[in-house]
Amino acid sequence: QVQLKESGPGLVQPSQTLSLTCTVSGFSLTSNSVHWVRQPPGKGLEWVGAIWSGGSTDYNSALKSRLSISRDTSKSQVFLKMNSLQTEDTAIYFCTRGLDYGCFDYWGQGVMVTVSS
Amino acid sequence: DIQMTQTPSSMPASLGERVTISCRASQGISNYLNWYQQKPDGTIKPLIYYTSNLQSGVPSRFSGSGSGTDYSLTISSLEPEDFAMYYCQQYDSSPTFGGGTKLELK
């Protein structure tokens, strides 16, 4: 059974670094890509970035300078690090499994991150 | 980046009604267009991939079509569980989502 679960701090201070973990089960990180998608309160979905089955990464061009995605295949975990956080980064952060055609088939429940002092 | 314009942003509709949601890309996306449903509790479910292919377990009342820059999602006869948010998403280049359509009970 495929599952993804996000974890991380609910509150981050402005200018600090966000660290999130996505723990997956039911599939291998070396077989599928994992993507991060975020959703500001009351707004739509925004693709953040991805780590591919081979370990390479792609990032949203607007976030690229602040973003890093990595993984630990032995623990089935994917990590997101975003620095220089601003209030505009307040959002629910989802991790999701990527398939062919760029479709995301399984999604985590999401983790709410608030950027505030 | 490719921009996705989704219309309408909200749609009141009745049970049993046929509805269509549209999505227009800022450039051609070669049918790399997917659709998702998001429920009020935040749960996101994939519906359609590569323009017109139904995800496993999705009812046949959902269908997708389109080509080039214009795509659509049709629900043939609305059921109570269909009232939710819907998003299109392109993957011809870095993924981008449409702004969403809120399907509401009239």
mmCIF file with all atom_site columns, C-alpha atoms in Angstrom:
data_model
loop_
_atom_site.group_PDB
_atom_site.id
_atom_site.type_symbol
_atom_site.label_atom_id
_atom_site.label_alt_id
_atom_site.label_comp_id
_atom_site.label_asym_id
_atom_site.label_entity_id
_atom_site.label_seq_id
_atom_site.pdbx_PDB_ins_code
_atom_site.Cartn_x
_atom_site.Cartn_y
_atom_site.Cartn_z
_atom_site.occupancy
_atom_site.B_iso_or_equiv
_atom_site.pdbx_formal_charge
_atom_site.auth_seq_id
_atom_site.auth_comp_id
_atom_site.auth_asym_id
_atom_site.auth_atom_id
_atom_site.pdbx_PDB_model_num
ATOM 1   C CA . GLN A 1 1   ? 0.000   0.000  0.000   1.00 0.00 ? 1   GLN A CA 1
ATOM 2   C CA . VAL A 1 2   ? 1.531   3.257  -1.162  1.00 0.00 ? 2   VAL A CA 1
ATOM 3   C CA . GLN A 1 3   ? 1.719   5.955  1.491   1.00 0.00 ? 3   GLN A CA 1
ATOM 4   C CA . LEU A 1 4   ? 3.496   9.276  1.891   1.00 0.00 ? 4   LEU A CA 1
ATOM 5   C CA . LYS A 1 5   ? 3.654   11.246 5.105   1.00 0.00 ? 5   LYS A CA 1
ATOM 6   C CA . GLU A 1 6   ? 5.096   14.722 5.627   1.00 0.00 ? 6   GLU A CA 1
ATOM 7   C CA . SER A 1 7   ? 6.610   15.878 8.891   1.00 0.00 ? 7   SER A CA 1
ATOM 8   C CA . GLY A 1 8   ? 8.260   19.031 10.106  1.00 0.00 ? 8   GLY A CA 1
ATOM 9   C CA . PRO A 1 9   ? 7.841   22.112 12.281  1.00 0.00 ? 9   PRO A CA 1
ATOM 10  C CA . GLY A 1 10  ? 4.538   23.909 12.120  1.00 0.00 ? 10  GLY A CA 1
ATOM 11  C CA . LEU A 1 11  ? 6.064   27.319 12.823  1.00 0.00 ? 11  LEU A CA 1
ATOM 12  C CA . VAL A 1 12  ? 9.197   28.869 11.367  1.00 0.00 ? 12  VAL A CA 1
ATOM 13  C CA . GLN A 1 13  ? 10.516  32.358 11.958  1.00 0.00 ? 13  GLN A CA 1
ATOM 14  C CA . PRO A 1 14  ? 11.078  34.730 9.042   1.00 0.00 ? 14  PRO A CA 1
ATOM 15  C CA . SER A 1 15  ? 14.520  34.458 7.435   1.00 0.00 ? 15  SER A CA 1
ATOM 16  C CA . GLN A 1 16  ? 15.020  31.000 8.953   1.00 0.00 ? 16  GLN A CA 1
ATOM 17  C CA . THR A 1 17  ? 15.301  27.641 7.173   1.00 0.00 ? 17  THR A CA 1
ATOM 18  C CA . LEU A 1 18  ? 12.449  25.183 6.718   1.00 0.00 ? 18  LEU A CA 1
ATOM 19  C CA . SER A 1 19  ? 13.223  21.468 6.914   1.00 0.00 ? 19  SER A CA 1
ATOM 20  C CA . LEU A 1 20  ? 10.569  18.945 5.953   1.00 0.00 ? 20  LEU A CA 1
ATOM 21  C CA . THR A 1 21  ? 10.674  15.162 5.641   1.00 0.00 ? 21  THR A CA 1
ATOM 22  C CA . CYS A 1 22  ? 8.517   12.949 3.456   1.00 0.00 ? 22  CYS A CA 1
ATOM 23  C CA . THR A 1 23  ? 8.512   9.316  4.563   1.00 0.00 ? 23  THR A CA 1
ATOM 24  C CA . VAL A 1 24  ? 7.224   6.918  1.939   1.00 0.00 ? 24  VAL A CA 1
ATOM 25  C CA . SER A 1 25  ? 6.158   3.292  1.999   1.00 0.00 ? 25  SER A CA 1
ATOM 26  C CA . GLY A 1 26  ? 4.848   0.830  -0.547  1.00 0.00 ? 26  GLY A CA 1
ATOM 27  C CA . PHE A 1 27  ? 7.298   1.868  -3.267  1.00 0.00 ? 27  PHE A CA 1
ATOM 28  C CA . SER A 1 28  ? 10.983  2.528  -3.758  1.00 0.00 ? 28  SER A CA 1
ATOM 29  C CA . LEU A 1 29  ? 12.546  5.962  -4.185  1.00 0.00 ? 29  LEU A CA 1
ATOM 30  C CA . THR A 1 30  ? 14.779  4.408  -6.841  1.00 0.00 ? 30  THR A CA 1
ATOM 31  C CA . SER A 1 31  ? 11.698  3.490  -8.918  1.00 0.00 ? 31  SER A CA 1
ATOM 32  C CA . ASN A 1 32  ? 9.581   6.654  -8.695  1.00 0.00 ? 32  ASN A CA 1
ATOM 33  C CA . SER A 1 33  ? 10.070  10.373 -8.388  1.00 0.00 ? 33  SER A CA 1
ATOM 34  C CA . VAL A 1 34  ? 8.811   12.307 -5.381  1.00 0.00 ? 34  VAL A CA 1
ATOM 35  C CA . HIS A 1 35  ? 7.590   15.868 -5.725  1.00 0.00 ? 35  HIS A CA 1
ATOM 36  C CA . TRP A 1 36  ? 6.789   18.662 -3.297  1.00 0.00 ? 36  TRP A CA 1
ATOM 37  C CA . VAL A 1 37  ? 3.708   20.804 -3.903  1.00 0.00 ? 37  VAL A CA 1
ATOM 38  C CA . ARG A 1 38  ? 2.523   23.620 -1.676  1.00 0.00 ? 38  ARG A CA 1
ATOM 39  C CA . GLN A 1 39  ? -0.783  25.429 -1.147  1.00 0.00 ? 39  GLN A CA 1
ATOM 40  C CA . PRO A 1 40  ? -1.033  28.802 0.608   1.00 0.00 ? 40  PRO A CA 1
ATOM 41  C CA . PRO A 1 41  ? -4.156  29.174 2.748   1.00 0.00 ? 41  PRO A CA 1
ATOM 42  C CA . GLY A 1 42  ? -7.227  29.578 0.542   1.00 0.00 ? 42  GLY A CA 1
ATOM 43  C CA . LYS A 1 43  ? -5.172  29.474 -2.653  1.00 0.00 ? 43  LYS A CA 1
ATOM 44  C CA . GLY A 1 44  ? -4.200  27.023 -5.374  1.00 0.00 ? 44  GLY A CA 1
ATOM 45  C CA . LEU A 1 45  ? -1.441  24.466 -5.809  1.00 0.00 ? 45  LEU A CA 1
ATOM 46  C CA . GLU A 1 46  ? 2.169   25.330 -6.629  1.00 0.00 ? 46  GLU A CA 1
ATOM 47  C CA . TRP A 1 47  ? 4.810   22.823 -7.666  1.00 0.00 ? 47  TRP A CA 1
ATOM 48  C CA . VAL A 1 48  ? 7.926   23.278 -5.547  1.00 0.00 ? 48  VAL A CA 1
ATOM 49  C CA . GLY A 1 49  ? 10.377  20.692 -6.845  1.00 0.00 ? 49  GLY A CA 1
ATOM 50  C CA . ALA A 1 50  ? 11.220  17.046 -7.333  1.00 0.00 ? 50  ALA A CA 1
ATOM 51  C CA . ILE A 1 51  ? 13.800  14.348 -6.840  1.00 0.00 ? 51  ILE A CA 1
ATOM 52  C CA . TRP A 1 52  ? 13.878  11.740 -9.583  1.00 0.00 ? 52  TRP A CA 1
ATOM 53  C CA . SER A 1 53  ? 14.378  8.017  -9.244  1.00 0.00 ? 53  SER A CA 1
ATOM 54  C CA . GLY A 1 54  ? 17.996  8.419  -10.316 1.00 0.00 ? 54  GLY A CA 1
ATOM 55  C CA . GLY A 1 55  ? 18.624  11.054 -7.647  1.00 0.00 ? 55  GLY A CA 1
ATOM 56  C CA . SER A 1 56  ? 18.676  14.180 -9.812  1.00 0.00 ? 56  SER A CA 1
ATOM 57  C CA . THR A 1 57  ? 16.552  17.160 -8.825  1.00 0.00 ? 57  THR A CA 1
ATOM 58  C CA . ASP A 1 58  ? 14.435  19.868 -10.443 1.00 0.00 ? 58  ASP A CA 1
ATOM 59  C CA . TYR A 1 59  ? 13.170  23.015 -8.798  1.00 0.00 ? 59  TYR A CA 1
ATOM 60  C CA . ASN A 1 60  ? 10.554  25.676 -9.384  1.00 0.00 ? 60  ASN A CA 1
ATOM 61  C CA . SER A 1 61  ? 12.500  28.478 -11.040 1.00 0.00 ? 61  SER A CA 1
ATOM 62  C CA . ALA A 1 62  ? 11.033  31.041 -8.628  1.00 0.00 ? 62  ALA A CA 1
ATOM 63  C CA . LEU A 1 63  ? 12.297  29.084 -5.605  1.00 0.00 ? 63  LEU A CA 1
ATOM 64  C CA . LYS A 1 64  ? 15.454  27.530 -6.974  1.00 0.00 ? 64  LYS A CA 1
ATOM 65  C CA . SER A 1 65  ? 17.915  29.824 -5.217  1.00 0.00 ? 65  SER A CA 1
ATOM 66  C CA . ARG A 1 66  ? 16.450  28.950 -1.789  1.00 0.00 ? 66  ARG A CA 1
ATOM 67  C CA . LEU A 1 67  ? 15.609  25.300 -2.248  1.00 0.00 ? 67  LEU A CA 1
ATOM 68  C CA . SER A 1 68  ? 17.284  21.931 -1.826  1.00 0.00 ? 68  SER A CA 1
ATOM 69  C CA . ILE A 1 69  ? 15.720  18.474 -2.135  1.00 0.00 ? 69  ILE A CA 1
ATOM 70  C CA . SER A 1 70  ? 17.566  15.310 -1.157  1.00 0.00 ? 70  SER A CA 1
ATOM 71  C CA . ARG A 1 71  ? 16.831  11.777 -0.048  1.00 0.00 ? 71  ARG A CA 1
ATOM 72  C CA . ASP A 1 72  ? 17.922  8.801  2.015   1.00 0.00 ? 72  ASP A CA 1
ATOM 73  C CA . THR A 1 73  ? 16.879  5.709  0.087   1.00 0.00 ? 73  THR A CA 1
ATOM 74  C CA . SER A 1 74  ? 17.725  3.372  2.985   1.00 0.00 ? 74  SER A CA 1
ATOM 75  C CA . LYS A 1 75  ? 15.153  5.150  5.129   1.00 0.00 ? 75  LYS A CA 1
ATOM 76  C CA . SER A 1 76  ? 12.680  5.826  2.288   1.00 0.00 ? 76  SER A CA 1
ATOM 77  C CA . GLN A 1 77  ? 12.780  9.508  3.101   1.00 0.00 ? 77  GLN A CA 1
ATOM 78  C CA . VAL A 1 78  ? 12.860  12.653 0.983   1.00 0.00 ? 78  VAL A CA 1
ATOM 79  C CA . PHE A 1 79  ? 13.964  15.964 2.469   1.00 0.00 ? 79  PHE A CA 1
ATOM 80  C CA . LEU A 1 80  ? 13.072  19.531 1.562   1.00 0.00 ? 80  LEU A CA 1
ATOM 81  C CA . LYS A 1 81  ? 15.116  22.464 2.778   1.00 0.00 ? 81  LYS A CA 1
ATOM 82  C CA . MET A 1 82  ? 14.135  26.032 1.985   1.00 0.00 ? 82  MET A CA 1
ATOM 83  C CA . ASN A 1 83  ? 16.047  28.980 3.374   1.00 0.00 ? 83  ASN A CA 1
ATOM 84  C CA . SER A 1 84  ? 15.298  32.667 3.839   1.00 0.00 ? 84  SER A CA 1
ATOM 85  C CA . LEU A 1 85  ? 11.650  31.994 4.572   1.00 0.00 ? 85  LEU A CA 1
ATOM 86  C CA . GLN A 1 86  ? 9.136   34.802 4.234   1.00 0.00 ? 86  GLN A CA 1
ATOM 87  C CA . THR A 1 87  ? 5.484   35.077 5.203   1.00 0.00 ? 87  THR A CA 1
ATOM 88  C CA . GLU A 1 88  ? 4.569   34.255 1.575   1.00 0.00 ? 88  GLU A CA 1
ATOM 89  C CA . ASP A 1 89  ? 5.991   30.757 2.166   1.00 0.00 ? 89  ASP A CA 1
ATOM 90  C CA . THR A 1 90  ? 3.200   30.021 4.635   1.00 0.00 ? 90  THR A CA 1
ATOM 91  C CA . ALA A 1 91  ? 1.388   27.055 3.138   1.00 0.00 ? 91  ALA A CA 1
ATOM 92  C CA . ILE A 1 92  ? 0.429   23.430 3.387   1.00 0.00 ? 92  ILE A CA 1
ATOM 93  C CA . TYR A 1 93  ? 3.330   21.419 1.962   1.00 0.00 ? 93  TYR A CA 1
ATOM 94  C CA . PHE A 1 94  ? 2.467   18.118 0.285   1.00 0.00 ? 94  PHE A CA 1
ATOM 95  C CA . CYS A 1 95  ? 4.729   15.378 -1.000  1.00 0.00 ? 95  CYS A CA 1
ATOM 96  C CA . THR A 1 96  ? 3.451   13.238 -3.838  1.00 0.00 ? 96  THR A CA 1
ATOM 97  C CA . ARG A 1 97  ? 4.609   10.356 -6.015  1.00 0.00 ? 97  ARG A CA 1
ATOM 98  C CA . GLY A 1 98  ? 5.270   11.094 -9.652  1.00 0.00 ? 98  GLY A CA 1
ATOM 99  C CA . LEU A 1 99  ? 4.392   8.801  -12.551 1.00 0.00 ? 99  LEU A CA 1
ATOM 100 C CA . ASP A 1 100 ? 4.743   8.873  -16.318 1.00 0.00 ? 100 ASP A CA 1
ATOM 101 C CA . TYR A 1 101 ? 3.014   11.804 -18.024 1.00 0.00 ? 101 TYR A CA 1
ATOM 102 C CA . GLY A 1 102 ? 3.893   13.911 -15.007 1.00 0.00 ? 102 GLY A CA 1
ATOM 103 C CA . CYS A 1 103 ? 0.880   12.712 -13.080 1.00 0.00 ? 103 CYS A CA 1
ATOM 104 C CA . PHE A 1 104 ? 0.947   12.630 -9.298  1.00 0.00 ? 104 PHE A CA 1
ATOM 105 C CA . ASP A 1 105 ? -0.953  9.576  -8.106  1.00 0.00 ? 105 ASP A CA 1
ATOM 106 C CA . TYR A 1 106 ? -0.496  9.333  -4.326  1.00 0.00 ? 106 TYR A CA 1
ATOM 107 C CA . TRP A 1 107 ? -0.377  12.331 -2.047  1.00 0.00 ? 107 TRP A CA 1
ATOM 108 C CA . GLY A 1 108 ? 0.493   12.828 1.592   1.00 0.00 ? 108 GLY A CA 1
ATOM 109 C CA . GLN A 1 109 ? -1.962  14.527 3.925   1.00 0.00 ? 109 GLN A CA 1
ATOM 110 C CA . GLY A 1 110 ? 0.194   17.667 3.921   1.00 0.00 ? 110 GLY A CA 1
ATOM 111 C CA . VAL A 1 111 ? 1.863   19.609 6.705   1.00 0.00 ? 111 VAL A CA 1
ATOM 112 C CA . MET A 1 112 ? 0.931   23.189 7.519   1.00 0.00 ? 112 MET A CA 1
ATOM 113 C CA . VAL A 1 113 ? 3.902   25.523 7.794   1.00 0.00 ? 113 VAL A CA 1
ATOM 114 C CA . THR A 1 114 ? 3.419   29.025 9.171   1.00 0.00 ? 114 THR A CA 1
ATOM 115 C CA . VAL A 1 115 ? 6.132   31.628 8.794   1.00 0.00 ? 115 VAL A CA 1
ATOM 116 C CA . SER A 1 116 ? 5.761   34.107 11.604  1.00 0.00 ? 116 SER A CA 1
ATOM 117 C CA . SER A 1 117 ? 7.735   35.731 14.373  1.00 0.00 ? 117 SER A CA 1
ATOM 118 C CA . ASP B 2 1   ? 7.020   28.897 -17.308 1.00 0.00 ? 1   ASP B CA 1
ATOM 119 C CA . ILE B 2 2   ? 3.772   27.713 -18.870 1.00 0.00 ? 2   ILE B CA 1
ATOM 120 C CA . GLN B 2 3   ? 0.735   29.440 -17.398 1.00 0.00 ? 3   GLN B CA 1
ATOM 121 C CA . MET B 2 4   ? -2.522  27.524 -16.957 1.00 0.00 ? 4   MET B CA 1
ATOM 122 C CA . THR B 2 5   ? -5.793  29.477 -17.012 1.00 0.00 ? 5   THR B CA 1
ATOM 123 C CA . GLN B 2 6   ? -8.669  27.507 -15.567 1.00 0.00 ? 6   GLN B CA 1
ATOM 124 C CA . THR B 2 7   ? -12.302 28.536 -15.990 1.00 0.00 ? 7   THR B CA 1
ATOM 125 C CA . PRO B 2 8   ? -14.643 29.094 -14.329 1.00 0.00 ? 8   PRO B CA 1
ATOM 126 C CA . SER B 2 9   ? -13.183 29.766 -10.892 1.00 0.00 ? 9   SER B CA 1
ATOM 127 C CA . SER B 2 10  ? -16.460 28.700 -9.326  1.00 0.00 ? 10  SER B CA 1
ATOM 128 C CA . MET B 2 11  ? -19.472 26.875 -10.673 1.00 0.00 ? 11  MET B CA 1
ATOM 129 C CA . PRO B 2 12  ? -22.817 26.344 -8.953  1.00 0.00 ? 12  PRO B CA 1
ATOM 130 C CA . ALA B 2 13  ? -24.450 23.177 -10.215 1.00 0.00 ? 13  ALA B CA 1
ATOM 131 C CA . SER B 2 14  ? -27.213 20.719 -9.359  1.00 0.00 ? 14  SER B CA 1
ATOM 132 C CA . LEU B 2 15  ? -27.196 16.993 -8.719  1.00 0.00 ? 15  LEU B CA 1
ATOM 133 C CA . GLY B 2 16  ? -27.425 15.097 -11.991 1.00 0.00 ? 16  GLY B CA 1
ATOM 134 C CA . GLU B 2 17  ? -26.193 18.058 -14.046 1.00 0.00 ? 17  GLU B CA 1
ATOM 135 C CA . ARG B 2 18  ? -23.498 17.767 -16.696 1.00 0.00 ? 18  ARG B CA 1
ATOM 136 C CA . VAL B 2 19  ? -20.618 20.188 -16.141 1.00 0.00 ? 19  VAL B CA 1
ATOM 137 C CA . THR B 2 20  ? -17.424 21.091 -17.967 1.00 0.00 ? 20  THR B CA 1
ATOM 138 C CA . ILE B 2 21  ? -14.326 22.788 -16.591 1.00 0.00 ? 21  ILE B CA 1
ATOM 139 C CA . SER B 2 22  ? -11.816 24.304 -18.998 1.00 0.00 ? 22  SER B CA 1
ATOM 140 C CA . CYS B 2 23  ? -8.095  24.788 -18.869 1.00 0.00 ? 23  CYS B CA 1
ATOM 141 C CA . ARG B 2 24  ? -6.009  26.797 -21.331 1.00 0.00 ? 24  ARG B CA 1
ATOM 142 C CA . ALA B 2 25  ? -2.227  26.682 -21.508 1.00 0.00 ? 25  ALA B CA 1
ATOM 143 C CA . SER B 2 26  ? -0.086  29.656 -22.499 1.00 0.00 ? 26  SER B CA 1
ATOM 144 C CA . GLN B 2 27  ? 1.556   27.418 -25.119 1.00 0.00 ? 27  GLN B CA 1
ATOM 145 C CA . GLY B 2 28  ? 1.040   23.960 -26.509 1.00 0.00 ? 28  GLY B CA 1
ATOM 146 C CA . ILE B 2 29  ? 1.556   21.155 -23.970 1.00 0.00 ? 29  ILE B CA 1
ATOM 147 C CA . SER B 2 30  ? 1.318   18.068 -26.167 1.00 0.00 ? 30  SER B CA 1
ATOM 148 C CA . ASN B 2 31  ? -1.563  16.533 -24.167 1.00 0.00 ? 31  ASN B CA 1
ATOM 149 C CA . TYR B 2 32  ? 0.519   16.453 -20.950 1.00 0.00 ? 32  TYR B CA 1
ATOM 150 C CA . LEU B 2 33  ? -2.497  17.552 -18.967 1.00 0.00 ? 33  LEU B CA 1
ATOM 151 C CA . ASN B 2 34  ? -3.755  15.999 -15.727 1.00 0.00 ? 34  ASN B CA 1
ATOM 152 C CA . TRP B 2 35  ? -6.771  16.684 -13.523 1.00 0.00 ? 35  TRP B CA 1
ATOM 153 C CA . TYR B 2 36  ? -7.137  16.457 -9.732  1.00 0.00 ? 36  TYR B CA 1
ATOM 154 C CA . GLN B 2 37  ? -9.939  16.741 -7.203  1.00 0.00 ? 37  GLN B CA 1
ATOM 155 C CA . GLN B 2 38  ? -9.380  18.279 -3.775  1.00 0.00 ? 38  GLN B CA 1
ATOM 156 C CA . LYS B 2 39  ? -11.899 17.763 -1.009  1.00 0.00 ? 39  LYS B CA 1
ATOM 157 C CA . PRO B 2 40  ? -12.534 20.300 1.815   1.00 0.00 ? 40  PRO B CA 1
ATOM 158 C CA . ASP B 2 41  ? -10.367 18.234 4.177   1.00 0.00 ? 41  ASP B CA 1
ATOM 159 C CA . GLY B 2 42  ? -7.431  18.816 1.815   1.00 0.00 ? 42  GLY B CA 1
ATOM 160 C CA . THR B 2 43  ? -7.263  15.310 0.375   1.00 0.00 ? 43  THR B CA 1
ATOM 161 C CA . ILE B 2 44  ? -6.082  15.363 -3.245  1.00 0.00 ? 44  ILE B CA 1
ATOM 162 C CA . LYS B 2 45  ? -7.126  12.656 -5.696  1.00 0.00 ? 45  LYS B CA 1
ATOM 163 C CA . PRO B 2 46  ? -5.912  12.199 -9.269  1.00 0.00 ? 46  PRO B CA 1
ATOM 164 C CA . LEU B 2 47  ? -8.733  11.890 -11.813 1.00 0.00 ? 47  LEU B CA 1
ATOM 165 C CA . ILE B 2 48  ? -7.372  12.025 -15.364 1.00 0.00 ? 48  ILE B CA 1
ATOM 166 C CA . TYR B 2 49  ? -3.868  11.736 -16.791 1.00 0.00 ? 49  TYR B CA 1
ATOM 167 C CA . TYR B 2 50  ? -2.506  12.574 -20.240 1.00 0.00 ? 50  TYR B CA 1
ATOM 168 C CA . THR B 2 51  ? -5.656  14.469 -21.217 1.00 0.00 ? 51  THR B CA 1
ATOM 169 C CA . SER B 2 52  ? -8.181  11.654 -21.343 1.00 0.00 ? 52  SER B CA 1
ATOM 170 C CA . ASN B 2 53  ? -7.039  8.612  -19.368 1.00 0.00 ? 53  ASN B CA 1
ATOM 171 C CA . LEU B 2 54  ? -9.038  7.736  -16.291 1.00 0.00 ? 54  LEU B CA 1
ATOM 172 C CA . GLN B 2 55  ? -7.064  6.952  -13.152 1.00 0.00 ? 55  GLN B CA 1
ATOM 173 C CA . SER B 2 56  ? -7.807  3.576  -11.594 1.00 0.00 ? 56  SER B CA 1
ATOM 174 C CA . GLY B 2 57  ? -10.932 3.651  -9.466  1.00 0.00 ? 57  GLY B CA 1
ATOM 175 C CA . VAL B 2 58  ? -12.282 6.927  -10.870 1.00 0.00 ? 58  VAL B CA 1
ATOM 176 C CA . PRO B 2 59  ? -15.945 6.683  -11.932 1.00 0.00 ? 59  PRO B CA 1
ATOM 177 C CA . SER B 2 60  ? -16.694 6.713  -15.651 1.00 0.00 ? 60  SER B CA 1
ATOM 178 C CA . ARG B 2 61  ? -18.815 9.860  -15.309 1.00 0.00 ? 61  ARG B CA 1
ATOM 179 C CA . PHE B 2 62  ? -15.499 11.740 -15.377 1.00 0.00 ? 62  PHE B CA 1
ATOM 180 C CA . SER B 2 63  ? -13.880 12.325 -18.754 1.00 0.00 ? 63  SER B CA 1
ATOM 181 C CA . GLY B 2 64  ? -11.192 14.528 -20.226 1.00 0.00 ? 64  GLY B CA 1
ATOM 182 C CA . SER B 2 65  ? -10.470 15.873 -23.673 1.00 0.00 ? 65  SER B CA 1
ATOM 183 C CA . GLY B 2 66  ? -8.452  18.469 -25.517 1.00 0.00 ? 66  GLY B CA 1
ATOM 184 C CA . SER B 2 67  ? -5.328  19.145 -27.497 1.00 0.00 ? 67  SER B CA 1
ATOM 185 C CA . GLY B 2 68  ? -2.797  21.869 -28.142 1.00 0.00 ? 68  GLY B CA 1
ATOM 186 C CA . THR B 2 69  ? -3.517  24.583 -25.591 1.00 0.00 ? 69  THR B CA 1
ATOM 187 C CA . ASP B 2 70  ? -7.177  23.826 -24.710 1.00 0.00 ? 70  ASP B CA 1
ATOM 188 C CA . TYR B 2 71  ? -8.353  21.051 -22.422 1.00 0.00 ? 71  TYR B CA 1
ATOM 189 C CA . SER B 2 72  ? -11.488 20.193 -20.488 1.00 0.00 ? 72  SER B CA 1
ATOM 190 C CA . LEU B 2 73  ? -12.825 17.977 -17.724 1.00 0.00 ? 73  LEU B CA 1
ATOM 191 C CA . THR B 2 74  ? -16.453 16.854 -17.959 1.00 0.00 ? 74  THR B CA 1
ATOM 192 C CA . ILE B 2 75  ? -18.588 15.252 -15.277 1.00 0.00 ? 75  ILE B CA 1
ATOM 193 C CA . SER B 2 76  ? -21.596 13.716 -17.002 1.00 0.00 ? 76  SER B CA 1
ATOM 194 C CA . SER B 2 77  ? -23.997 13.561 -14.059 1.00 0.00 ? 77  SER B CA 1
ATOM 195 C CA . LEU B 2 78  ? -23.052 15.152 -10.749 1.00 0.00 ? 78  LEU B CA 1
ATOM 196 C CA . GLU B 2 79  ? -23.106 13.029 -7.619  1.00 0.00 ? 79  GLU B CA 1
ATOM 197 C CA . PRO B 2 80  ? -23.023 14.475 -4.070  1.00 0.00 ? 80  PRO B CA 1
ATOM 198 C CA . GLU B 2 81  ? -19.355 13.528 -3.603  1.00 0.00 ? 81  GLU B CA 1
ATOM 199 C CA . ASP B 2 82  ? -18.310 15.493 -6.717  1.00 0.00 ? 82  ASP B CA 1
ATOM 200 C CA . PHE B 2 83  ? -18.726 18.912 -5.091  1.00 0.00 ? 83  PHE B CA 1
ATOM 201 C CA . ALA B 2 84  ? -15.109 19.865 -4.486  1.00 0.00 ? 84  ALA B CA 1
ATOM 202 C CA . MET B 2 85  ? -12.186 21.838 -5.954  1.00 0.00 ? 85  MET B CA 1
ATOM 203 C CA . TYR B 2 86  ? -10.733 20.770 -9.289  1.00 0.00 ? 86  TYR B CA 1
ATOM 204 C CA . TYR B 2 87  ? -7.266  21.581 -10.653 1.00 0.00 ? 87  TYR B CA 1
ATOM 205 C CA . CYS B 2 88  ? -5.641  21.025 -13.994 1.00 0.00 ? 88  CYS B CA 1
ATOM 206 C CA . GLN B 2 89  ? -1.878  20.530 -14.194 1.00 0.00 ? 89  GLN B CA 1
ATOM 207 C CA . GLN B 2 90  ? 0.494   20.519 -17.157 1.00 0.00 ? 90  GLN B CA 1
ATOM 208 C CA . TYR B 2 91  ? 3.718   18.614 -17.423 1.00 0.00 ? 91  TYR B CA 1
ATOM 209 C CA . ASP B 2 92  ? 5.105   19.543 -20.795 1.00 0.00 ? 92  ASP B CA 1
ATOM 210 C CA . SER B 2 93  ? 7.761   21.457 -18.866 1.00 0.00 ? 93  SER B CA 1
ATOM 211 C CA . SER B 2 94  ? 8.145   22.180 -15.158 1.00 0.00 ? 94  SER B CA 1
ATOM 212 C CA . PRO B 2 95  ? 4.730   21.379 -13.703 1.00 0.00 ? 95  PRO B CA 1
ATOM 213 C CA . THR B 2 96  ? 2.216   24.152 -13.220 1.00 0.00 ? 96  THR B CA 1
ATOM 214 C CA . PHE B 2 97  ? -1.361  24.056 -11.991 1.00 0.00 ? 97  PHE B CA 1
ATOM 215 C CA . GLY B 2 98  ? -4.451  25.955 -12.980 1.00 0.00 ? 98  GLY B CA 1
ATOM 216 C CA . GLY B 2 99  ? -6.006  28.280 -10.441 1.00 0.00 ? 99  GLY B CA 1
ATOM 217 C CA . GLY B 2 100 ? -8.748  25.821 -9.544  1.00 0.00 ? 100 GLY B CA 1
ATOM 218 C CA . THR B 2 101 ? -12.515 25.534 -9.971  1.00 0.00 ? 101 THR B CA 1
ATOM 219 C CA . LYS B 2 102 ? -14.820 25.273 -6.984  1.00 0.00 ? 102 LYS B CA 1
ATOM 220 C CA . LEU B 2 103 ? -17.795 23.121 -7.866  1.00 0.00 ? 103 LEU B CA 1
ATOM 221 C CA . GLU B 2 104 ? -20.626 24.098 -5.527  1.00 0.00 ? 104 GLU B CA 1
ATOM 222 C CA . LEU B 2 105 ? -24.116 22.800 -4.933  1.00 0.00 ? 105 LEU B CA 1
ATOM 223 C CA . LYS B 2 106 ? -26.690 25.169 -6.395  1.00 0.00 ? 106 LYS B CA 1
#
